[in-house]
Short mmCIF file of C-alpha atoms and ligand atoms in Angstrom, two decimals:
data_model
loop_
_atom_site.label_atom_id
_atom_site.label_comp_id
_atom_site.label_asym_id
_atom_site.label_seq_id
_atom_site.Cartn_x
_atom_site.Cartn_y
_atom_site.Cartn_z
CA UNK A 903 105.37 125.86 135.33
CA UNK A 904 102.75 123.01 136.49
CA UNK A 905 104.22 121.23 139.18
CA UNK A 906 102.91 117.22 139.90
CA UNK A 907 101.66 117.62 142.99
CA UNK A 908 100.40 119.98 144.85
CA UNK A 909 96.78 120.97 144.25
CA UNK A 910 97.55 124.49 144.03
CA UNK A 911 100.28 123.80 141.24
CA UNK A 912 97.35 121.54 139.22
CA UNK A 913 95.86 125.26 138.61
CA UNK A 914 98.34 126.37 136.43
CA UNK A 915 97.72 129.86 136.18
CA UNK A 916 99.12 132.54 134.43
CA UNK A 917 97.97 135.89 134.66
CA UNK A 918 98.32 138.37 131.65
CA UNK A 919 99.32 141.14 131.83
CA UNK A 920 96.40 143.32 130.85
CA UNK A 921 92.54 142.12 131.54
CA UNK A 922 93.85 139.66 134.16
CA UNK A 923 93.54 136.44 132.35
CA UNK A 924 93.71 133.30 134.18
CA UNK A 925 94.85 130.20 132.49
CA UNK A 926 93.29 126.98 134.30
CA UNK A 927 94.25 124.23 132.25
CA UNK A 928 97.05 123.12 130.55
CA UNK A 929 97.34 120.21 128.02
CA UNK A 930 98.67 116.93 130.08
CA UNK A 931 101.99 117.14 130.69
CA UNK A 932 103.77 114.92 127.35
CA UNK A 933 100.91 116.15 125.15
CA UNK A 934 101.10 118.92 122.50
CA UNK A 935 98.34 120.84 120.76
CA UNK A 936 99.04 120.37 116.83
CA UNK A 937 98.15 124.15 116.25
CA UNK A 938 97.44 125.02 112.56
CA UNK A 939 100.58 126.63 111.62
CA UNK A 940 102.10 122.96 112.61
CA UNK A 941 99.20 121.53 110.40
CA UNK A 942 101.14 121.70 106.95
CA UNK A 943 104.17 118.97 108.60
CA UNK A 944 101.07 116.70 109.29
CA UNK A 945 98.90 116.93 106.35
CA UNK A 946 102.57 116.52 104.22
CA UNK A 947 103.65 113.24 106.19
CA UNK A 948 100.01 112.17 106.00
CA UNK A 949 99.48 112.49 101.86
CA UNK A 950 102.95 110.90 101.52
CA UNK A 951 102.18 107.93 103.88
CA UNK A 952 98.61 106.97 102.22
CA UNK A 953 100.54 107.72 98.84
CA UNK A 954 102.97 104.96 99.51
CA UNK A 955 100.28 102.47 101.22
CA UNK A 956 98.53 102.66 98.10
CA UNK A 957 101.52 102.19 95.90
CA UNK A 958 102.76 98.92 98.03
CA UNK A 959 99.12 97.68 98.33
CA UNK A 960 98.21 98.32 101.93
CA UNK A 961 95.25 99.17 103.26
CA UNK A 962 93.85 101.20 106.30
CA UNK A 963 92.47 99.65 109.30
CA UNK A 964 91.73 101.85 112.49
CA UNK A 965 91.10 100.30 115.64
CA UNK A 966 90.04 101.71 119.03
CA UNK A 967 92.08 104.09 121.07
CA UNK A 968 91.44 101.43 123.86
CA UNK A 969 91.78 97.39 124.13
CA UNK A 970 91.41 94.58 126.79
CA UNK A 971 94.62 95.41 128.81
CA UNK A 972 95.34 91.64 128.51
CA UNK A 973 96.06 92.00 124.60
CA UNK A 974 99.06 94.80 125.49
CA UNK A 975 100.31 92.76 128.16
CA UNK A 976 100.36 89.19 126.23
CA UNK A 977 102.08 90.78 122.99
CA UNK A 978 104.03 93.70 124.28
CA UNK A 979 105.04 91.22 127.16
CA UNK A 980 104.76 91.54 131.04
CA UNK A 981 108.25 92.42 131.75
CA UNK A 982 108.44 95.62 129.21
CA UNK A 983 108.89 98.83 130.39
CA UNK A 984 106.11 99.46 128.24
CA UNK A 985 103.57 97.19 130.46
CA UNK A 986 105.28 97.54 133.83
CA UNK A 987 105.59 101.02 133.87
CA UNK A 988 104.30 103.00 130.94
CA UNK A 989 100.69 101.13 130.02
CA UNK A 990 97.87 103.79 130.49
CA UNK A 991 95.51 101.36 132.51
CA UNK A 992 92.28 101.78 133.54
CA UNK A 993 88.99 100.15 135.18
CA UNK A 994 85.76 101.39 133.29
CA UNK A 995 82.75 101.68 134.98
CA UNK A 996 81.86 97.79 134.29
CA UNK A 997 85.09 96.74 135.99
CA UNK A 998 86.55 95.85 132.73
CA UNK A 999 90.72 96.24 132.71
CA UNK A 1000 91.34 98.30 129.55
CA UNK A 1001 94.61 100.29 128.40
CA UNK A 1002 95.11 103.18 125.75
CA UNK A 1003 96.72 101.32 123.05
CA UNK A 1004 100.68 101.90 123.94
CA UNK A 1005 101.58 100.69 120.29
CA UNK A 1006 99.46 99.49 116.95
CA UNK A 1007 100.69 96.31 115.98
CA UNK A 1008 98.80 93.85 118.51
CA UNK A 1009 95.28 96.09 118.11
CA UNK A 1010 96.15 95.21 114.20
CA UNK A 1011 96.84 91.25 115.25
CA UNK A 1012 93.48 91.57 117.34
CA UNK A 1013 91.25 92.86 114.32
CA UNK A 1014 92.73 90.51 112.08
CA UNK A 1015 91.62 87.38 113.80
CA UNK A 1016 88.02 89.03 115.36
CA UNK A 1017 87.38 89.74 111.73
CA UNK A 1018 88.54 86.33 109.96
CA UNK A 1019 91.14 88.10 107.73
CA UNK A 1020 93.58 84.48 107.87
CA UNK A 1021 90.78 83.64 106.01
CA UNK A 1022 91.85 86.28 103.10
CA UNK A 1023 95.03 85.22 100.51
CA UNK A 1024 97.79 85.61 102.28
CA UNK A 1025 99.49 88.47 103.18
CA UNK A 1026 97.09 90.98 104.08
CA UNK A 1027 98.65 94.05 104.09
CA UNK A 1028 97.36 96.86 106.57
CA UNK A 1029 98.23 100.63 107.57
CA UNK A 1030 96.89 102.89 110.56
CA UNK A 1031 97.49 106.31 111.62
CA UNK A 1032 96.85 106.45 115.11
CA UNK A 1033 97.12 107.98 118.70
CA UNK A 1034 99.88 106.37 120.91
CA UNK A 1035 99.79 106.72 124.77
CA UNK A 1036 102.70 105.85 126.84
CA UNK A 1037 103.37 107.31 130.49
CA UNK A 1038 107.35 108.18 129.44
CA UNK A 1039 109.39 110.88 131.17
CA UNK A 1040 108.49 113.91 128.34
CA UNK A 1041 111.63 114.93 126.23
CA UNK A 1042 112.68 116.60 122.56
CA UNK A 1043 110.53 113.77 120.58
CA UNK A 1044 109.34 111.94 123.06
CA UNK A 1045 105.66 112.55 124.74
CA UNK A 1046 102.97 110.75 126.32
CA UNK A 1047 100.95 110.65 123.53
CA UNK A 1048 102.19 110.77 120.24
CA UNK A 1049 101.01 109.41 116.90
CA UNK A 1050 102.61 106.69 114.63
CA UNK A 1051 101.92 105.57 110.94
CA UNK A 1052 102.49 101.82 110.85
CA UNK A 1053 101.90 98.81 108.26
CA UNK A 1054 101.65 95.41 108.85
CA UNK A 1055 102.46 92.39 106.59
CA UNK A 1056 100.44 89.50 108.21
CA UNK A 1057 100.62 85.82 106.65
CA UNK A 1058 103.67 85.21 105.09
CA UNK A 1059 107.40 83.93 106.09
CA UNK A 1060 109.35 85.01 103.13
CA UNK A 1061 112.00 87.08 103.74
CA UNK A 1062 111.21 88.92 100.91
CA UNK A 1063 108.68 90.27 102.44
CA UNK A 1064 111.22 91.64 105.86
CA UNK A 1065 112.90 93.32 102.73
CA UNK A 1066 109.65 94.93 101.12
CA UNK A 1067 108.59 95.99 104.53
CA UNK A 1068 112.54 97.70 104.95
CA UNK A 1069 112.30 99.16 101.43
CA UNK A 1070 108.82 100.57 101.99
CA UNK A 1071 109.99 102.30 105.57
CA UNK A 1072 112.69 103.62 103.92
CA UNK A 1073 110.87 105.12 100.62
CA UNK A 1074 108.48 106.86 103.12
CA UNK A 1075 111.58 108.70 104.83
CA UNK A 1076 112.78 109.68 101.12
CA UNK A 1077 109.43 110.80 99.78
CA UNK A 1078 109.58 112.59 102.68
CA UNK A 1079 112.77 114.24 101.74
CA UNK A 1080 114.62 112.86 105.26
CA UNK A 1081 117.50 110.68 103.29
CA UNK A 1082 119.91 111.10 106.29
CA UNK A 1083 118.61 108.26 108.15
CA UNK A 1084 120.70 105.47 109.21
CA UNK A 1085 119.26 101.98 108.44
CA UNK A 1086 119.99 99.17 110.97
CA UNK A 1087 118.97 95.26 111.33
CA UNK A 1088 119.85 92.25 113.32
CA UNK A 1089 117.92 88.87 114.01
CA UNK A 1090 117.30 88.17 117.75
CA UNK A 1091 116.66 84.95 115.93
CA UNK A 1092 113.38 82.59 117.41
CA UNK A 1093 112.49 80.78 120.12
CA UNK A 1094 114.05 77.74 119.68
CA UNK A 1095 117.67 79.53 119.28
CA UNK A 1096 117.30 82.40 121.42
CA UNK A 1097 116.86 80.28 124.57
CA UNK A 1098 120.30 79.40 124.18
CA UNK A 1099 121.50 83.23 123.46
CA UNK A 1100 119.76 84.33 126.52
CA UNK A 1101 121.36 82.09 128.34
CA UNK A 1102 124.65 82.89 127.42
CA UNK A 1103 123.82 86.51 127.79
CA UNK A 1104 122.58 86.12 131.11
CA UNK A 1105 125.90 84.02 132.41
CA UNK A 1106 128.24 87.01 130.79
CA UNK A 1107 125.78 89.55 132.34
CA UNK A 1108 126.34 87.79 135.80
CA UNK A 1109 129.59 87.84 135.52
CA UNK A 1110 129.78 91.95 135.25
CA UNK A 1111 126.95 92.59 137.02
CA UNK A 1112 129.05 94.62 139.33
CA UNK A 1113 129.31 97.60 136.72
CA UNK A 1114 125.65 97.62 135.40
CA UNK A 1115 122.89 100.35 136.41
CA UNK A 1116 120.65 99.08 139.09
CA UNK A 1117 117.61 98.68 135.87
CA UNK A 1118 120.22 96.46 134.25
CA UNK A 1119 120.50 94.61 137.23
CA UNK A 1120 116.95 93.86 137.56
CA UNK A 1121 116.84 92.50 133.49
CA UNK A 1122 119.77 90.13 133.98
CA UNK A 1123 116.87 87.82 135.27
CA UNK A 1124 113.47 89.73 133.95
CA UNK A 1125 114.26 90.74 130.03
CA UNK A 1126 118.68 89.73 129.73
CA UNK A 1127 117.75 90.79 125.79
CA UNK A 1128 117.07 94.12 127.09
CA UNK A 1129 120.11 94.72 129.29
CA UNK A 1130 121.89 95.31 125.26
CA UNK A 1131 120.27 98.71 124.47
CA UNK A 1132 120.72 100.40 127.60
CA UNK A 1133 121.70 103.55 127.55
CA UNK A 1134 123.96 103.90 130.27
CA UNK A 1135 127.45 104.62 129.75
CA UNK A 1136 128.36 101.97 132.03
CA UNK A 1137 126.05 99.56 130.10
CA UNK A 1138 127.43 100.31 126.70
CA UNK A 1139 130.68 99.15 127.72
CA UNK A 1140 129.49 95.90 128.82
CA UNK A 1141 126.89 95.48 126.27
CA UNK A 1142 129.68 96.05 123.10
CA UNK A 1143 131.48 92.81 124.13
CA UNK A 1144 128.48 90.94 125.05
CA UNK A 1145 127.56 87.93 123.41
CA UNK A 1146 125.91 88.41 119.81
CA UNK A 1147 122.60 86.64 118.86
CA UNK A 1148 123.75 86.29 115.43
CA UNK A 1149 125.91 83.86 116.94
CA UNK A 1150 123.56 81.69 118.47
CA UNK A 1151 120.92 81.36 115.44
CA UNK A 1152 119.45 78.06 114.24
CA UNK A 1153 119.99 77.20 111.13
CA UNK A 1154 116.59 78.24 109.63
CA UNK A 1155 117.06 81.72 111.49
CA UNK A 1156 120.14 82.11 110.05
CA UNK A 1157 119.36 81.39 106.24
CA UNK A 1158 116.54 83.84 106.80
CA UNK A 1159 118.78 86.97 107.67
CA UNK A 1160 121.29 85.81 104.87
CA UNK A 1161 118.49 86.22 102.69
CA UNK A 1162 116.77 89.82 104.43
CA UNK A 1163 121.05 91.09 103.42
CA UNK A 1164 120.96 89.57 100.19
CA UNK A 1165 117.38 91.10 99.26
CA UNK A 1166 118.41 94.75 100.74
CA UNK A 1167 121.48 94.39 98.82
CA UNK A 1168 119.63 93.90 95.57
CA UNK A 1169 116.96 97.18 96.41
CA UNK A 1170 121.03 98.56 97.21
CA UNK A 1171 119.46 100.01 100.41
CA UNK A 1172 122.52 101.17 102.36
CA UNK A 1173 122.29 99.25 105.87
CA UNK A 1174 124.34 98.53 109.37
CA UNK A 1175 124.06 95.48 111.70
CA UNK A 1176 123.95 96.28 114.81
CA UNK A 1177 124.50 93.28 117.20
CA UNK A 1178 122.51 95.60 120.20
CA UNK A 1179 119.48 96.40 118.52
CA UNK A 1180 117.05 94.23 120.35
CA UNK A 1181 113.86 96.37 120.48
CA UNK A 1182 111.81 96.97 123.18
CA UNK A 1183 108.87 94.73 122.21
CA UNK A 1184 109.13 91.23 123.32
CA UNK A 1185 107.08 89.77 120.58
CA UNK A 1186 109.70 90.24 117.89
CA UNK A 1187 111.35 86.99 116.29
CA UNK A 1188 114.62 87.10 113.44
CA UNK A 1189 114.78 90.58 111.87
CA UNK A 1190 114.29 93.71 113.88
CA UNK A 1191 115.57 97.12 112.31
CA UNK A 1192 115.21 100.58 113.13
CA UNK A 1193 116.18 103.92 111.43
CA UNK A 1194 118.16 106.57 113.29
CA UNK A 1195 118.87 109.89 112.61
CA UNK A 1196 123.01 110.27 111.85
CA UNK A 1197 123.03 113.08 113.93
CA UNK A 1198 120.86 112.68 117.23
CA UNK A 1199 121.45 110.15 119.70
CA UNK A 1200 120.68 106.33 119.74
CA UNK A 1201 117.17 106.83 121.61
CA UNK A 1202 115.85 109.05 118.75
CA UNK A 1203 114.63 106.65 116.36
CA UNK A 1204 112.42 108.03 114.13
CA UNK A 1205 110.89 104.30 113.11
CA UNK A 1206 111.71 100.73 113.81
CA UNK A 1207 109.93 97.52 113.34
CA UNK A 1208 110.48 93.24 112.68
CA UNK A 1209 109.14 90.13 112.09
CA UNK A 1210 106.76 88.71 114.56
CA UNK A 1211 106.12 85.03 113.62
CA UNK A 1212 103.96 84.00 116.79
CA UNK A 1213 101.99 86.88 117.73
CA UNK A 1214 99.41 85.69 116.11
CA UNK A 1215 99.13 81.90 117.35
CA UNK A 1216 100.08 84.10 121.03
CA UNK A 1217 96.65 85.71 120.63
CA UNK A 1218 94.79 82.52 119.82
CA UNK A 1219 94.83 82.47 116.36
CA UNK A 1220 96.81 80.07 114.24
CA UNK A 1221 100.63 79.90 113.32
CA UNK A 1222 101.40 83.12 111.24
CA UNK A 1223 103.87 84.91 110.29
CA UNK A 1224 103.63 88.10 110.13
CA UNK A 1225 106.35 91.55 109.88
CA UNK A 1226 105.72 95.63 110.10
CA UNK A 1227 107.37 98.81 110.96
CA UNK A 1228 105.97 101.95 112.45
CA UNK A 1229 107.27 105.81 112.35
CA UNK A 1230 106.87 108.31 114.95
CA UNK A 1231 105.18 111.49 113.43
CA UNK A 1232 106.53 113.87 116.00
CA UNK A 1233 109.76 112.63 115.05
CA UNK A 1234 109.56 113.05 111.82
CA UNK A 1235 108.36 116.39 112.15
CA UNK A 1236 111.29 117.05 114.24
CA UNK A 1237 113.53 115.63 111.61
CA UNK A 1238 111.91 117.95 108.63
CA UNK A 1239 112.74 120.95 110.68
CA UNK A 1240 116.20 119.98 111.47
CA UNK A 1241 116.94 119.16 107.62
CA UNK A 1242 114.87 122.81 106.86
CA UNK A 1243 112.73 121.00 104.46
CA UNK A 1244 109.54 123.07 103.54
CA UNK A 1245 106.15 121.48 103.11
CA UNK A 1246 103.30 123.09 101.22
CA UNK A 1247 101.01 125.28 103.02
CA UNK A 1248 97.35 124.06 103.62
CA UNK A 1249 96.14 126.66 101.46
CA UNK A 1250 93.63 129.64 103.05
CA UNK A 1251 90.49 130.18 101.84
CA UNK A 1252 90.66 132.20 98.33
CA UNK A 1253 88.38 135.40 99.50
CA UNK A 1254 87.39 136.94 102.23
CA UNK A 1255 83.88 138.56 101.99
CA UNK A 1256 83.68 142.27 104.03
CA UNK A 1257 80.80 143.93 104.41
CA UNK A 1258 79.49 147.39 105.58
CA UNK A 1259 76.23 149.04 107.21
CA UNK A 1260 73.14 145.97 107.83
CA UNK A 1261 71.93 145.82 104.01
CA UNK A 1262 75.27 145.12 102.91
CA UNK A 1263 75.43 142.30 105.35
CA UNK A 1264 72.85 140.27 103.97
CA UNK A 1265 73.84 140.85 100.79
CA UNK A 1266 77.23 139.72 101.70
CA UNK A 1267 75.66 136.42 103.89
CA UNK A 1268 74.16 135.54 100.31
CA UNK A 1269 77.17 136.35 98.21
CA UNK A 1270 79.38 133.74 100.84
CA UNK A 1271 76.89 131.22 100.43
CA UNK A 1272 76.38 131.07 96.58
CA UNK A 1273 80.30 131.21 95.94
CA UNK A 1274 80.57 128.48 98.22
CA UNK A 1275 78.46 126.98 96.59
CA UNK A 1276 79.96 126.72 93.44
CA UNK A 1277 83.17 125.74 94.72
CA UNK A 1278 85.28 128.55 95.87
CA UNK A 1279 86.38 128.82 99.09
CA UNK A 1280 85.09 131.88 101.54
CA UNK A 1281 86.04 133.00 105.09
CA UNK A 1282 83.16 135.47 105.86
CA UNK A 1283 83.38 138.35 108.41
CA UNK A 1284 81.15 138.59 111.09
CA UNK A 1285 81.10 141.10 113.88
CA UNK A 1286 80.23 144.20 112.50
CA UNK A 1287 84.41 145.66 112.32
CA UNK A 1288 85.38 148.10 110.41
CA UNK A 1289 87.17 147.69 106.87
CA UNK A 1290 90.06 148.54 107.75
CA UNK A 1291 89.69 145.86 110.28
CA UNK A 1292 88.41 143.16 108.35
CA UNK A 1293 90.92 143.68 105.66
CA UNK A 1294 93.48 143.34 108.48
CA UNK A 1295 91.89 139.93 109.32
CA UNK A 1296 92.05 139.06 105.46
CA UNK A 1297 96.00 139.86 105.82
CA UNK A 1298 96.82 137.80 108.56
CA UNK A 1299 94.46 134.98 107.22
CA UNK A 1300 96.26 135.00 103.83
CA UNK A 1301 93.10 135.29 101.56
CA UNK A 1302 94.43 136.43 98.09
CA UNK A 1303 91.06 138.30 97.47
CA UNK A 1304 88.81 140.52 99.38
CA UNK A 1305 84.89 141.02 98.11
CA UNK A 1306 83.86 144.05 99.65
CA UNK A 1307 79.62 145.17 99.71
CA UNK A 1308 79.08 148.37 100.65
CA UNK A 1309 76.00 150.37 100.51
CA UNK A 1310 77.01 151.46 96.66
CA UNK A 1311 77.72 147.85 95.84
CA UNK A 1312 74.26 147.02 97.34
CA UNK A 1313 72.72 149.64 95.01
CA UNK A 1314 74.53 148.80 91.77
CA UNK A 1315 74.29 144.95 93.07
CA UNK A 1316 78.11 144.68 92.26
CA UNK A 1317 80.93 143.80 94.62
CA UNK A 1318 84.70 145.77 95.06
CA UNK A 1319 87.24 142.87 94.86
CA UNK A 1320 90.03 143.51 95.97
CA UNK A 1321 93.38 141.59 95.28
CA UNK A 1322 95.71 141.54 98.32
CA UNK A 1323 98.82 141.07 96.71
CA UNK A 1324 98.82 144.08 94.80
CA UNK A 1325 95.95 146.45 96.50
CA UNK A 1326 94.55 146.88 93.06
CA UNK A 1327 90.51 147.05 92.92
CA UNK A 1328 88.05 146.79 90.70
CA UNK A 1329 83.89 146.54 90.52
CA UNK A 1330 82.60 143.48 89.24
CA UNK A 1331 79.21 141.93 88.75
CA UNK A 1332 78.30 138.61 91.02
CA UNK A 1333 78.44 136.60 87.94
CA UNK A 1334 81.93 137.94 86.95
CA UNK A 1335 83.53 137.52 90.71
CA UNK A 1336 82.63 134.13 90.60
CA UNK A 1337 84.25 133.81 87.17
CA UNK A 1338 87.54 135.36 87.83
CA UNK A 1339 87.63 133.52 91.54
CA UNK A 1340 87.35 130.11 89.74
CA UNK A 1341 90.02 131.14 87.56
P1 HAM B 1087 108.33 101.45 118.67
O1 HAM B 1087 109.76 101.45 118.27
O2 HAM B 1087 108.02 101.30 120.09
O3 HAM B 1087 107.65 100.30 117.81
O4 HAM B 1087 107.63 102.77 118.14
C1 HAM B 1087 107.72 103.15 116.80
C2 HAM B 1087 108.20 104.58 116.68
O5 HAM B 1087 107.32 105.44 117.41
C3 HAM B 1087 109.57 104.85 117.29
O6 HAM B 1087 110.60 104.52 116.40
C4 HAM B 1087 109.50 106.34 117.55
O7 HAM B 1087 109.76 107.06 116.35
C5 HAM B 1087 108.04 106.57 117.90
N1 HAM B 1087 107.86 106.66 119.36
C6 HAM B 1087 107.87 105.67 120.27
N2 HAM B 1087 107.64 106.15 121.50
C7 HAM B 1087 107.48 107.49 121.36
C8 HAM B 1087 107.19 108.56 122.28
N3 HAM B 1087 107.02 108.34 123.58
N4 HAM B 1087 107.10 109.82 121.78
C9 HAM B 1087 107.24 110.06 120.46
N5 HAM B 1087 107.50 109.08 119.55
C10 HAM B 1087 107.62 107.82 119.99
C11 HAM B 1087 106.34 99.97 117.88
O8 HAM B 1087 105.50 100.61 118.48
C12 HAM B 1087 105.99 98.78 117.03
N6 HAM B 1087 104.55 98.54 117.12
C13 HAM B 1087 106.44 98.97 115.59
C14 HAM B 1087 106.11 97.78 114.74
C15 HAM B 1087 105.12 97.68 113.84
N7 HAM B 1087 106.73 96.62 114.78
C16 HAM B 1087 106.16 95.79 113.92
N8 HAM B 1087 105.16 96.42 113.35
#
């Protein structure tokens, strides 16, 4: 294994055991190769996410894999694990501060006011696939980079529009086939009314401050909100009977999550409050919800999001409300191997062309190129192997056909086909191959 830090341990090395191979580089520790037997998962979760951006009227935007480090630090906020400890940051050679974006939502906030989109009817409606990069301690689902799909409702206060956002999160997870997710909200209410809640959090936190873990002891002052979904065992003790920010909402806050229940109960989407889920973004305001997995443990949520009324007017733009969700695709991959659900294969290509002897290789050059031509898809050999080597590479390729020229085939201009499924064969004209491949 690659240790951190020795130089010698950087070359990780790995000799084979015949020919002496030596492996110098390893992906980054917390980042995974997607190789192409993984590819199906991703192309499935992919097809079903722009499927259901289309159906709810959402967009695609994709921003940068870098921003202004400010913008991370203003939304995300300064005291978030995410900023003080997990931000990829980095000077470029102008001396400009710039991060790998650690989430999507403020690059999304960003674009929308560069680009004059509050100047569109309100909500506009945006989706992104994209690269995540956070320095986390690598785990089962969690890695330095991984990738998210995320939407974004910006312009709009309705809480209609929490509960489309809910109901859209969770028909992705069903399309998907994952319908064993748990579904749970609270409001952490706004900033008028949580002043008050973090202040009675931080006077019950004081008072057991003895029995926290020495992070939690650091929050009571830095991010009290946070001390709720630690996951300590001595924390969760304290946290289940600490004060609840449902308690403490204004008025307005409070009428708003009535209504987020009362619209989830007419979609009759099955849901949980959970007076600790406080998520770990400090720009959330009234409803935050997440979806967890019934049978993994409470840091394994495959997708959570809220509302985030002042973003927007935080970056410089003007009051907005605004709400979104994002899903972590490695965790959802996870969760379609757990359940056993099978995806469709990315299909091989339909023939492989084989050749033999230097005539027949030309002829077989041209034969790949016309067929491609018109459609069909064609893995060609190269290399010079012998048949029964290049029918082995068919095989393991998964090619349901094999066009074979040989010298006779070059004489009689006709090609061997060959059908892999059943080893029958049979000698066909250019014209017909083409014919029975578009079949
Ligand atoms: P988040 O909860 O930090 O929210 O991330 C969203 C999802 O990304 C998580 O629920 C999880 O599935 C996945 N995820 C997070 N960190 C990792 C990791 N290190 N490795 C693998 N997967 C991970 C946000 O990022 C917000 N921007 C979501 C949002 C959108 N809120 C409003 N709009």
């Amino acid at each position: 294994m690659c240790g951190e830090m020795s130089l010698l341990n950087l070359i990780c090395y790995n000799v084979a055991s015949e020919g002496g191979e030596i492996l110098l580089y390893k992906a980054p520790r917390g980042t995974a190769d997607i190789l192409p037997e993984e590819q199906g998962y991703w192309r499935y979760i992919e097809d079903k996410a722009v499927a259901l951006c289309r159906l709810y009227g959402y967009q695609r935007l994709d921003t940068p894999a870098f921003e202004d480090a400010g913008l991370f630090a203003r939304s995300i906020g300064e005291s978030t694990d995410i900023v003080t400890k997990e931000m990829y940051t980095f000077k470029d050679r102008s001396g400009n501060t710039l991060a790998l974006r650690p989430e999507g939502t403020a690059p999304v906030c960003r674009a929308y006011l560069e680009h004059g989109l509050d100047n569109l009817p309100q909500p506009v409606k945006l989706y992104y696939l994209a690269a995540i990069f956070r320095y986390e301690r690598p785990q089962a689902g969690r890695y330095r980079q991984h990738y998210q799909f995320g939407f974004e409702a910006i312009g709009d206060a309705d809480p209609a529009l929490d509960a489309e956002v809910i109901e859209m999160a969770w028909q992705f997870f069903k399309s998907l086939g994952l319908d064993h997710l748990f579904l749970y909200i609270n409001s952490i209410g706004c900033k008028v009314c949580r002043r008050g809640y973090l202040n009675s959090l931080k006077s019950y936190y004081s008072a057991h401050i003895a029995g926290l873990c020495l992070d939690c002891k650091t929050r009571v002052e830095r991010n009290p909100l946070r001390l709720l979904d630690c996951k300590k065992p001595s924390c969760h003790d304290v946290a289940a009977a600490a004060p609840k920010s449902l308690e403490h909402l204004c008025q307005d806050c409070g009428t708003h999550f009535e209504a987020v229940r009362k619209y989830l109960d007419i979609l009759k989407l099955p849901f949980e409050v959970n007076h600790r889920l406080v998520r770990g973004l400090d720009y959330y305001t009234k409803t935050v919800f997440e979806f967890q997995p019934l049978d993994q443990g409470a840091q394994n949520a495959v997708g959570g999001g809220g509302r985030y009324d002042d973003l927007i007017q935080e970056l410089g733009g003007k009051p907005t409300p605004a709400v979104g969700f994002a899903a972590g695709m490695e965790r959802v991959v996870l969760n379609l191997k757990r359940r056993k659900i099978l995806v469709p294969h990315v299909p091989a290509p339909k023939v492989f062309v084989a050749y033999l002897g230097n005539e027949a290789k030309l002829e077989a050059i041209r034969l790949a190129s016309a067929l491609r031509k018109d459609g069909v898809a064609v893995l060609m050999a190269t290399g010079d192997k012998s048949l029964k080597a290049q029918l082995r590479q068919a095989n393991s390729i998964g090619t349901s056909y094999v066009a074979i020229v040989g010298e006779e085939e070059v004489k009689s201009q006709a090609v061997t086909l060959r059908n892999m499924s059943t080893g029958e064969q049979q000698v066909v004209s250019p014209v017909q191959l083409k014919r029975l491949l578009k079949e």
